[in-house]
Amino acid sequence: MKLTIKKDILLDALNKVSKAISTKNLIPVLAGIKFELKKKKLVLTASDNDITIQTIINITDDNDIQVEEEGSIIVQGKYMLDIVRKLPDPYINIEVVDELKILIYTENSEFNLNGINEEEYPNINLEESKKKVIINNKIFKNIVSQTAFAASNEETKPVLTGINFNIVGDILECNSTDSYRLARKVIKLENSCEENYNIVIPSHNIIEFSRILDDDEEENIEMHISGNKMLFIYKNLKFQSRLINGTYPNTSNLIPNDDFLVITTSLTSLYNVIDRASIFTSDKEKNTVTLETSGNLLTLKSSSQEIGRVEEKMEITKNNEEDIRISFSAKYMMEALKSFSTETVEIHFVGEVKPILVKSSEEETLTQLVLPIRTY
């Protein structure tokens, strides 16, 4: 294998696939990146058995890549990325010598890196299904940013560490919950799906994929679901994740249908008031703050025996003359509010010990739910 490649192109590809390299992996070859060089393309693949990322660099006539000899080899991922990142030259030469030695050189620099035989690399099947689901790139990134934060970090309940994708016809419903809160996003797909799907994707995997995506609002993502894997295809990138086994809880019955009281207010103002009111709280107390309404005035309070107490007030609009006193986690409520990109927000109260719903008439596809905390 021998080629000359523009540094920026190679670095971009390495940055993407290196997200699938695990430093903790017990299989040494999985710390590597597989290089496959053909006349018309350079394929880079990395996997840690949990996720697999593959990117294709197509070779054209613009001299960004010049191929002298085809071939393939496994390169130690961390070192390859460090070398390419730190080399100052615009073009880099890569050559395999003595079968398992990789020579990386420019005019003034030379690195000799030990490679691994490609035959040691596991057989990776990035199989596309015949029935794919298509979703817009921007919409997909919004789904992840508005739901993934609510997934659980507790491995004792594996199914709650993922995001639930429930697809029926042309409706995609995404849910994530850690039992104390729920994030739900419901969108209409451009095309109806032939099959219904109800799957759970590990939240940290889908977050990694979302980070790789650019901001191209015109592009679509293909989702291929087969067996216990989900394959995403975006431009020249393939990202495959395992799915979590198990049945995701039915979260629909958590969302109350009746409102006792609805308050409407500025999202930014409410967020800032909760943020200030939570200064004297701690994780130990679940960042608990207490909300009270009196007429068109909302009061937020928190206190700590060791530190002191704080009280914040702001004006609100209510849908009736009812008042409420309720406590909740400031952290959870702030994360719920942060998922909205609207100017105003509606807080729906059902009762002092019932779930709190966060919605916005400007963004009806998104619902956040936060459970109250008993303080007596």
Coordinates of N, CA and C in Angstrom, one line a residue, residues 169-373:
G169 N -45.8 3.5 10.7 CA -46.1 4.2 9.5 C -45.2 5.3 9.2
D170 N -45.7 6.6 9.2 CA -44.8 7.7 9.0 C -44.6 8.5 10.3
I171 N -44.9 7.9 11.4 CA -44.8 8.6 12.7 C -43.6 8.0 13.5
L172 N -42.6 8.8 13.9 CA -41.5 8.4 14.7 C -41.7 9.0 16.1
E173 N -41.7 8.2 17.1 CA -41.8 8.7 18.5 C -40.6 8.2 19.2
C174 N -39.8 9.2 19.8 CA -38.6 8.9 20.5 C -38.8 9.3 22.0
N175 N -38.4 8.3 22.8 CA -38.6 8.5 24.3 C -37.3 8.2 25.0
S176 N -37.0 8.9 26.0 CA -35.9 8.5 26.9 C -36.3 8.9 28.3
T177 N -36.0 8.0 29.3 CA -36.4 8.3 30.7 C -35.4 7.6 31.6
D178 N -35.2 8.2 32.8 CA -34.4 7.5 33.8 C -35.3 7.2 35.1
S179 N -36.6 7.2 34.9 CA -37.6 6.9 35.9 C -38.0 8.2 36.7
Y180 N -37.2 9.3 36.6 CA -37.5 10.5 37.3 C -38.0 11.6 36.4
R181 N -37.7 11.4 35.1 CA -38.1 12.4 34.1 C -38.3 11.6 32.7
L182 N -38.9 12.3 31.8 CA -39.2 11.7 30.5 C -39.0 12.8 29.4
A183 N -38.3 12.5 28.3 CA -38.3 13.4 27.2 C -38.9 12.6 26.0
R184 N -39.8 13.3 25.3 CA -40.5 12.7 24.2 C -40.5 13.7 23.0
K185 N -40.2 13.1 21.9 CA -40.2 13.9 20.6 C -41.0 13.1 19.6
V186 N -42.0 13.6 19.0 CA -42.8 12.9 18.0 C -42.7 13.7 16.7
I187 N -42.3 13.1 15.6 CA -42.2 13.7 14.3 C -42.9 12.9 13.2
K188 N -43.2 13.6 12.1 CA -43.8 12.9 11.0 C -42.7 12.7 9.9
L189 N -42.4 11.5 9.5 CA -41.4 11.2 8.5 C -42.0 11.6 7.1
E190 N -41.0 11.8 6.2 CA -41.4 12.2 4.8 C -42.0 11.0 4.1
N191 N -41.5 9.8 4.4 CA -42.0 8.5 3.8 C -42.6 7.6 4.9
S192 N -43.6 6.9 4.5 CA -44.2 5.9 5.5 C -43.4 4.6 5.4
C193 N -43.2 4.0 6.6 CA -42.4 2.7 6.6 C -43.3 1.5 6.4
E194 N -42.7 0.6 5.7 CA -43.5 -0.7 5.4 C -43.7 -1.5 6.7
E195 N -42.7 -1.4 7.6 CA -42.7 -2.2 8.8 C -42.7 -1.3 10.0
N196 N -43.3 -1.7 11.1 CA -43.3 -1.0 12.4 C -42.0 -1.4 13.2
Y197 N -41.4 -0.5 13.8 CA -40.2 -0.8 14.6 C -40.4 -0.3 16.0
N198 N -39.9 -1.0 17.0 CA -39.8 -0.5 18.4 C -38.5 -1.0 19.0
I199 N -37.5 -0.1 18.9 CA -36.1 -0.5 19.2 C -35.5 0.5 20.3
V200 N -34.4 0.0 20.9 CA -33.8 0.9 21.9 C -32.3 1.0 21.5
I201 N -31.8 2.2 21.3 CA -30.4 2.4 20.9 C -29.7 3.0 22.0
P202 N -28.5 2.5 22.4 CA -27.7 3.1 23.5 C -27.5 4.6 23.3
S203 N -27.9 5.4 24.3 CA -27.8 6.8 24.2 C -26.4 7.4 23.9
H204 N -25.4 6.8 24.5 CA -24.1 7.3 24.3 C -23.6 7.0 22.9
N205 N -24.1 5.9 22.3 CA -23.8 5.6 20.9 C -24.4 6.6 19.9
I206 N -25.7 6.9 20.2 CA -26.4 7.8 19.3 C -25.9 9.3 19.4
I207 N -25.4 9.6 20.6 CA -24.8 10.9 20.8 C -23.5 11.0 20.0
E208 N -22.7 10.0 20.1 CA -21.4 10.0 19.3 C -21.7 10.1 17.8
F209 N -22.7 9.4 17.3 CA -23.0 9.6 15.9 C -23.5 11.0 15.6
S210 N -24.3 11.6 16.5 CA -24.8 12.9 16.2 C -23.6 13.9 16.2
R211 N -22.6 13.7 17.0 CA -21.5 14.6 17.0 C -20.7 14.6 15.7
I212 N -20.7 13.5 15.0 CA -20.0 13.3 13.8 C -20.7 14.1 12.6
L213 N -22.0 14.2 12.7 CA -22.8 14.8 11.6 C -22.4 16.3 11.5
D214 N -22.4 16.8 10.3 CA -22.3 18.2 10.0 C -23.6 18.9 10.1
D215 N -23.7 20.2 9.8 CA -24.9 21.0 9.9 C -25.7 21.1 8.6
D216 N -25.5 20.2 7.7 CA -26.1 20.3 6.4 C -27.6 19.9 6.5
E217 N -28.4 21.0 6.4 CA -29.9 20.8 6.6 C -30.6 20.1 5.5
E218 N -29.9 20.0 4.3 CA -30.6 19.4 3.1 C -30.4 17.9 3.1
E219 N -29.4 17.4 3.8 CA -29.0 16.0 3.6 C -29.9 15.1 4.5
N220 N -30.1 13.9 4.1 CA -30.9 12.9 4.8 C -30.0 11.8 5.4
I221 N -30.5 11.1 6.4 CA -29.8 10.0 7.0 C -30.7 8.8 6.7
E222 N -30.0 7.7 6.4 CA -30.7 6.4 6.2 C -30.5 5.6 7.4
M223 N -31.6 5.0 7.9 CA -31.5 4.1 9.1 C -31.9 2.7 8.6
H224 N -31.0 1.7 8.8 CA -31.2 0.4 8.4 C -31.3 -0.5 9.7
I225 N -32.4 -1.1 10.0 CA -32.6 -1.9 11.2 C -32.6 -3.3 10.8
S226 N -31.7 -4.1 11.4 CA -31.7 -5.6 11.1 C -31.2 -6.3 12.3
G227 N -32.0 -7.3 12.8 CA -31.6 -8.1 14.0 C -31.4 -7.2 15.2
N228 N -30.2 -7.3 15.8 CA -29.9 -6.5 17.0 C -28.9 -5.4 16.7
K229 N -29.0 -4.9 15.4 CA -28.1 -3.7 15.0 C -28.9 -2.7 14.3
M230 N -28.4 -1.4 14.4 CA -28.9 -0.3 13.6 C -27.7 0.3 12.8
L231 N -27.9 0.4 11.5 CA -26.9 1.0 10.7 C -27.4 2.4 10.2
F232 N -26.6 3.4 10.5 CA -26.9 4.8 9.9 C -26.0 5.0 8.8
I233 N -26.5 5.6 7.7 CA -25.7 6.0 6.6 C -25.9 7.5 6.3
Y234 N -24.8 8.2 6.3 CA -24.9 9.6 6.1 C -23.7 10.0 5.1
K235 N -24.1 10.5 3.9 CA -23.0 10.8 2.9 C -22.1 9.6 2.8
N236 N -20.8 9.8 3.0 CA -19.8 8.7 2.8 C -19.5 8.0 4.1
L237 N -20.4 8.2 5.1 CA -20.1 7.6 6.4 C -21.1 6.5 6.8
K238 N -20.6 5.4 7.4 CA -21.5 4.4 7.9 C -21.2 4.2 9.4
F239 N -22.3 4.2 10.2 CA -22.2 4.1 11.7 C -23.1 3.0 12.1
Q240 N -22.6 2.0 12.7 CA -23.4 0.9 13.2 C -23.3 0.7 14.7
S241 N -24.5 0.6 15.3 CA -24.6 0.5 16.7 C -25.4 -0.8 17.1
R242 N -25.0 -1.4 18.2 CA -25.8 -2.5 18.7 C -27.1 -2.0 19.2
L243 N -28.1 -2.8 19.3 CA -29.4 -2.4 20.0 C -29.4 -3.0 21.4
I244 N -30.2 -2.4 22.3 CA -30.3 -2.9 23.6 C -31.5 -3.9 23.6
N245 N -31.3 -5.1 24.1 CA -32.3 -6.1 24.2 C -33.3 -5.7 25.4
G246 N -34.5 -6.1 25.3 CA -35.5 -5.8 26.3 C -36.6 -5.0 25.8
T247 N -37.7 -4.9 26.6 CA -38.9 -4.2 26.2 C -38.9 -2.8 26.9
Y248 N -39.0 -1.8 26.1 CA -39.0 -0.4 26.7 C -40.3 -0.2 27.4
P249 N -40.3 0.4 28.5 CA -41.6 0.6 29.2 C -42.6 1.5 28.4
N250 N -43.9 1.3 28.6 CA -44.9 2.1 27.9 C -45.0 3.4 28.7
T251 N -44.4 4.5 28.1 CA -44.3 5.8 28.7 C -45.5 6.6 28.5
S252 N -46.4 6.2 27.6 CA -47.6 7.0 27.3 C -48.5 7.2 28.5
N253 N -48.6 6.2 29.3 CA -49.5 6.3 30.5 C -48.9 7.2 31.6
L254 N -47.6 7.6 31.4 CA -47.0 8.6 32.4 C -47.5 10.0 32.2
I255 N -47.9 10.3 30.9 CA -48.2 11.7 30.6 C -49.7 11.9 30.9
P256 N -50.0 12.8 31.8 CA -51.4 13.1 32.2 C -52.1 13.8 31.1
N257 N -53.4 13.6 31.1 CA -54.2 14.3 30.1 C -54.9 15.5 30.6
D258 N -55.1 15.6 31.9 CA -55.8 16.7 32.5 C -54.8 17.7 33.1
D259 N -55.2 19.0 33.1 CA -54.4 20.1 33.7 C -55.2 20.7 34.8
F260 N -54.4 20.8 36.0 CA -55.0 21.6 37.1 C -54.7 23.1 36.9
L261 N -53.5 23.3 36.4 CA -53.0 24.7 36.2 C -52.0 24.7 35.1
V262 N -52.0 25.7 34.2 CA -51.0 25.9 33.2 C -50.5 27.4 33.4
I263 N -49.2 27.5 33.5 CA -48.5 28.8 33.5 C -47.7 29.0 32.3
T264 N -47.7 30.2 31.7 CA -47.0 30.5 30.5 C -46.0 31.6 30.9
T265 N -44.8 31.5 30.5 CA -43.8 32.5 30.8 C -42.6 32.5 29.8
S266 N -41.7 33.4 30.0 CA -40.5 33.5 29.1 C -39.6 32.3 29.5
L267 N -39.2 31.5 28.5 CA -38.3 30.4 28.8 C -37.0 30.8 29.5
T268 N -36.4 31.8 28.9 CA -35.1 32.3 29.4 C -35.2 32.8 30.8
S269 N -36.2 33.6 31.1 CA -36.4 34.1 32.4 C -36.6 33.0 33.5
L270 N -37.4 32.1 33.1 CA -37.7 30.9 34.0 C -36.4 30.1 34.3
Y271 N -35.7 29.9 33.2 CA -34.4 29.1 33.3 C -33.5 29.8 34.3
N272 N -33.3 31.1 34.1 CA -32.4 31.9 34.9 C -32.8 32.0 36.4
V273 N -34.1 32.1 36.6 CA -34.6 32.1 38.0 C -34.4 30.8 38.7
I274 N -34.6 29.7 38.0 CA -34.3 28.4 38.6 C -32.8 28.2 38.8
D275 N -32.1 28.7 37.9 CA -30.6 28.6 38.0 C -30.1 29.3 39.2
R276 N -30.6 30.5 39.5 CA -30.2 31.3 40.6 C -30.7 30.7 41.9
A277 N -32.0 30.2 41.9 CA -32.6 29.6 43.1 C -31.9 28.3 43.5
S278 N -31.2 27.7 42.6 CA -30.6 26.4 42.9 C -29.1 26.5 43.4
I279 N -28.6 27.7 43.5 CA -27.2 28.0 43.9 C -27.0 27.3 45.3
F280 N -27.9 27.3 46.2 CA -27.7 26.8 47.5 C -28.1 25.3 47.7
T281 N -28.4 24.7 46.5 CA -28.8 23.3 46.6 C -27.6 22.4 46.2
S282 N -27.7 21.1 46.4 CA -26.6 20.2 46.1 C -27.2 18.9 45.5
D283 N -26.3 18.1 44.9 CA -26.7 16.9 44.2 C -27.3 15.9 45.3
K284 N -26.8 16.0 46.5 CA -27.3 15.2 47.6 C -28.7 15.4 47.9
E285 N -29.2 16.7 47.7 CA -30.6 17.0 47.9 C -31.4 17.0 46.6
K286 N -30.7 16.4 45.5 CA -31.3 16.4 44.2 C -31.6 17.8 43.6
N287 N -30.8 18.7 44.1 CA -31.0 20.1 43.7 C -32.4 20.6 43.8
T288 N -33.0 20.3 44.9 CA -34.5 20.5 45.1 C -34.8 22.0 45.3
V289 N -35.7 22.5 44.5 CA -36.3 23.9 44.7 C -37.8 23.7 44.8
T290 N -38.4 24.7 45.4 CA -39.9 24.7 45.6 C -40.5 25.9 44.9
L291 N -41.5 25.6 44.1 CA -42.2 26.6 43.3 C -43.6 26.9 43.9
E292 N -43.9 28.1 44.0 CA -45.2 28.5 44.5 C -45.8 29.6 43.6
T293 N -47.1 29.5 43.4 CA -47.8 30.6 42.6 C -48.7 31.3 43.5
S294 N -48.9 32.6 43.3 CA -49.8 33.5 44.0 C -50.3 34.5 43.1
G295 N -51.5 34.4 42.6 CA -51.9 35.3 41.5 C -51.0 35.2 40.3
N296 N -50.5 36.3 39.8 CA -49.6 36.2 38.6 C -48.2 36.3 39.0
L297 N -47.9 35.9 40.2 CA -46.5 35.9 40.7 C -46.0 34.5 41.0
L298 N -44.9 34.1 40.5 CA -44.3 32.8 40.8 C -43.1 33.0 41.7
T299 N -43.0 32.2 42.7 CA -41.9 32.3 43.7 C -41.1 31.0 43.7
L300 N -39.8 31.1 43.6 CA -39.0 29.9 43.7 C -38.1 30.0 44.9
K301 N -38.0 28.9 45.7 CA -37.3 29.0 47.0 C -36.4 27.7 47.1
S302 N -35.3 27.9 47.7 CA -34.5 26.7 48.1 C -33.7 27.1 49.4
S303 N -33.3 26.1 50.1 CA -32.6 26.4 51.4 C -31.6 25.2 51.7
S304 N -30.6 25.6 52.4 CA -29.6 24.6 52.9 C -29.3 25.0 54.3
Q305 N -29.3 24.0 55.2 CA -29.0 24.3 56.6 C -27.6 24.8 56.8
E306 N -26.7 24.3 55.9 CA -25.2 24.7 56.0 C -25.0 26.0 55.4
I307 N -25.7 26.4 54.3 CA -25.4 27.5 53.5 C -26.3 28.7 53.7
G308 N -27.6 28.5 53.6 CA -28.6 29.6 53.8 C -29.8 29.3 52.9
R309 N -30.6 30.4 52.6 CA -31.8 30.2 51.8 C -31.8 31.3 50.7
V310 N -32.6 31.0 49.6 CA -32.7 31.9 48.5 C -34.2 32.0 48.1
E311 N -34.6 33.1 47.6 CA -36.0 33.3 47.2 C -36.0 34.2 45.9
E312 N -36.6 33.7 44.8 CA -36.6 34.4 43.6 C -38.1 34.6 43.1
K313 N -38.4 35.7 42.6 CA -39.8 36.0 42.1 C -39.8 36.4 40.7
M314 N -40.9 36.1 40.0 CA -41.1 36.6 38.6 C -42.6 36.5 38.2
E315 N -43.0 37.4 37.2 CA -44.3 37.4 36.8 C -44.6 36.3 35.8
I316 N -45.8 35.8 35.8 CA -46.3 34.7 34.9 C -47.7 35.0 34.4
T317 N -48.1 34.2 33.4 CA -49.5 34.2 33.0 C -50.1 32.9 33.3
K318 N -51.3 32.9 33.9 CA -52.0 31.6 34.3 C -53.3 31.4 33.5
N319 N -53.7 30.2 33.4 CA -54.9 29.9 32.6 C -56.2 29.9 33.5
N320 N -56.0 30.0 34.8 CA -57.1 30.1 35.8 C -56.6 30.7 37.1
E321 N -57.5 30.7 38.1 CA -57.2 31.4 39.4 C -56.6 30.5 40.4
E322 N -56.3 29.2 40.0 CA -55.7 28.2 40.9 C -54.3 28.6 41.2
D323 N -53.8 28.1 42.4 CA -52.4 28.2 42.8 C -51.9 26.9 43.2
I324 N -50.6 26.8 43.2 CA -49.9 25.5 43.5 C -48.6 25.7 44.2
R325 N -48.2 24.7 45.0 CA -46.9 24.7 45.7 C -46.4 23.3 45.4
I326 N -45.2 23.2 44.8 CA -44.6 21.9 44.3 C -43.1 22.0 44.3
S327 N -42.4 20.9 44.6 CA -41.0 20.9 44.6 C -40.5 19.9 43.6
F328 N -39.3 20.2 43.0 CA -38.7 19.4 41.9 C -37.2 19.6 41.9
S329 N -36.6 18.8 41.0 CA -35.1 18.9 40.8 C -34.8 20.0 39.9
A330 N -34.1 21.0 40.4 CA -33.7 22.2 39.5 C -32.9 21.7 38.3
K331 N -32.0 20.7 38.5 CA -31.2 20.2 37.4 C -32.1 19.6 36.3
Y332 N -33.0 18.8 36.7 CA -33.9 18.1 35.7 C -34.7 19.1 35.0
M333 N -35.3 20.1 35.7 CA -36.1 21.1 35.1 C -35.3 22.0 34.2
M334 N -34.1 22.4 34.5 CA -33.3 23.2 33.7 C -32.9 22.5 32.4
E335 N -32.6 21.2 32.5 CA -32.3 20.4 31.3 C -33.5 20.2 30.4
A336 N -34.7 20.1 31.0 CA -35.9 20.0 30.2 C -36.1 21.3 29.5
L337 N -36.0 22.5 30.2 CA -36.2 23.8 29.5 C -35.2 24.0 28.4
K338 N -33.9 23.6 28.7 CA -32.9 23.8 27.7 C -33.1 23.1 26.3
S339 N -33.9 22.1 26.4 CA -34.2 21.3 25.1 C -35.1 22.1 24.2
F340 N -35.8 23.1 24.7 CA -36.6 23.9 23.8 C -35.9 25.1 23.2
S341 N -36.2 25.5 22.0 CA -35.6 26.6 21.3 C -36.6 27.7 21.1
T342 N -37.6 27.8 22.0 CA -38.7 28.7 21.8 C -38.5 29.9 22.8
E343 N -39.3 31.0 22.6 CA -39.2 32.1 23.5 C -40.0 31.9 24.7
T344 N -41.2 31.3 24.6 CA -42.1 31.0 25.7 C -42.2 29.5 26.0
V345 N -42.6 29.2 27.2 CA -42.8 27.8 27.6 C -44.0 27.7 28.5
E346 N -44.7 26.6 28.4 CA -45.8 26.3 29.2 C -45.5 25.2 30.3
I347 N -45.8 25.5 31.5 CA -45.7 24.5 32.6 C -47.0 24.0 33.0
H348 N -47.3 22.7 32.8 CA -48.6 22.1 33.1 C -48.5 21.4 34.4
F349 N -49.4 21.8 35.4 CA -49.4 21.1 36.7 C -50.7 20.3 36.8
V350 N -50.6 19.1 37.3 CA -51.8 18.2 37.5 C -52.2 18.1 38.9
G351 N -51.2 18.3 39.8 CA -51.3 18.3 41.2 C -50.0 18.3 41.9
E352 N -50.0 18.5 43.2 CA -48.7 18.7 44.0 C -47.8 17.4 44.0
V353 N -48.4 16.3 43.7 CA -47.6 15.0 43.7 C -47.7 14.3 42.4
K354 N -48.2 15.1 41.4 CA -48.3 14.5 40.0 C -47.2 15.1 39.1
P355 N -46.9 14.4 38.0 CA -45.8 14.8 37.1 C -46.1 16.2 36.5
I356 N -45.0 16.9 36.3 CA -45.0 18.3 35.8 C -44.7 18.2 34.3
L357 N -45.5 18.7 33.4 CA -45.3 18.7 32.0 C -44.7 20.0 31.5
V358 N -43.7 20.0 30.6 CA -43.2 21.2 30.0 C -43.4 21.1 28.5
K359 N -44.1 22.1 28.0 CA -44.5 22.1 26.6 C -44.3 23.5 26.0
S360 N -44.5 23.7 24.7 CA -44.5 25.0 24.1 C -45.4 24.9 22.9
S361 N -46.3 25.9 22.8 CA -47.2 26.0 21.6 C -46.4 26.2 20.3
E362 N -45.1 26.7 20.5 CA -44.3 27.0 19.3 C -43.6 25.7 18.8
E363 N -43.5 24.7 19.7 CA -42.8 23.5 19.3 C -43.6 22.3 19.9
E364 N -44.7 22.0 19.2 CA -45.6 21.0 19.7 C -45.1 19.5 19.6
T365 N -44.1 19.3 18.9 CA -43.5 17.9 18.7 C -42.8 17.5 20.0
L366 N -42.5 18.4 20.9 CA -41.6 18.0 22.0 C -42.4 18.1 23.4
T367 N -42.2 17.1 24.2 CA -42.8 17.1 25.6 C -41.8 16.7 26.5
Q368 N -41.6 17.4 27.6 CA -40.7 17.0 28.7 C -41.6 16.8 30.0
L369 N -41.2 15.8 30.7 CA -41.9 15.5 32.0 C -40.9 15.4 33.1
V370 N -41.2 16.0 34.2 CA -40.4 16.0 35.4 C -41.2 15.6 36.6
L371 N -40.8 14.6 37.4 CA -41.5 14.2 38.6 C -41.3 15.1 39.7
P372 N -42.3 15.4 40.5 CA -42.1 16.3 41.7 C -41.3 15.5 42.8
I373 N -40.8 16.2 43.7 CA -40.1 15.6 44.9 C -40.9 16.0 46.2

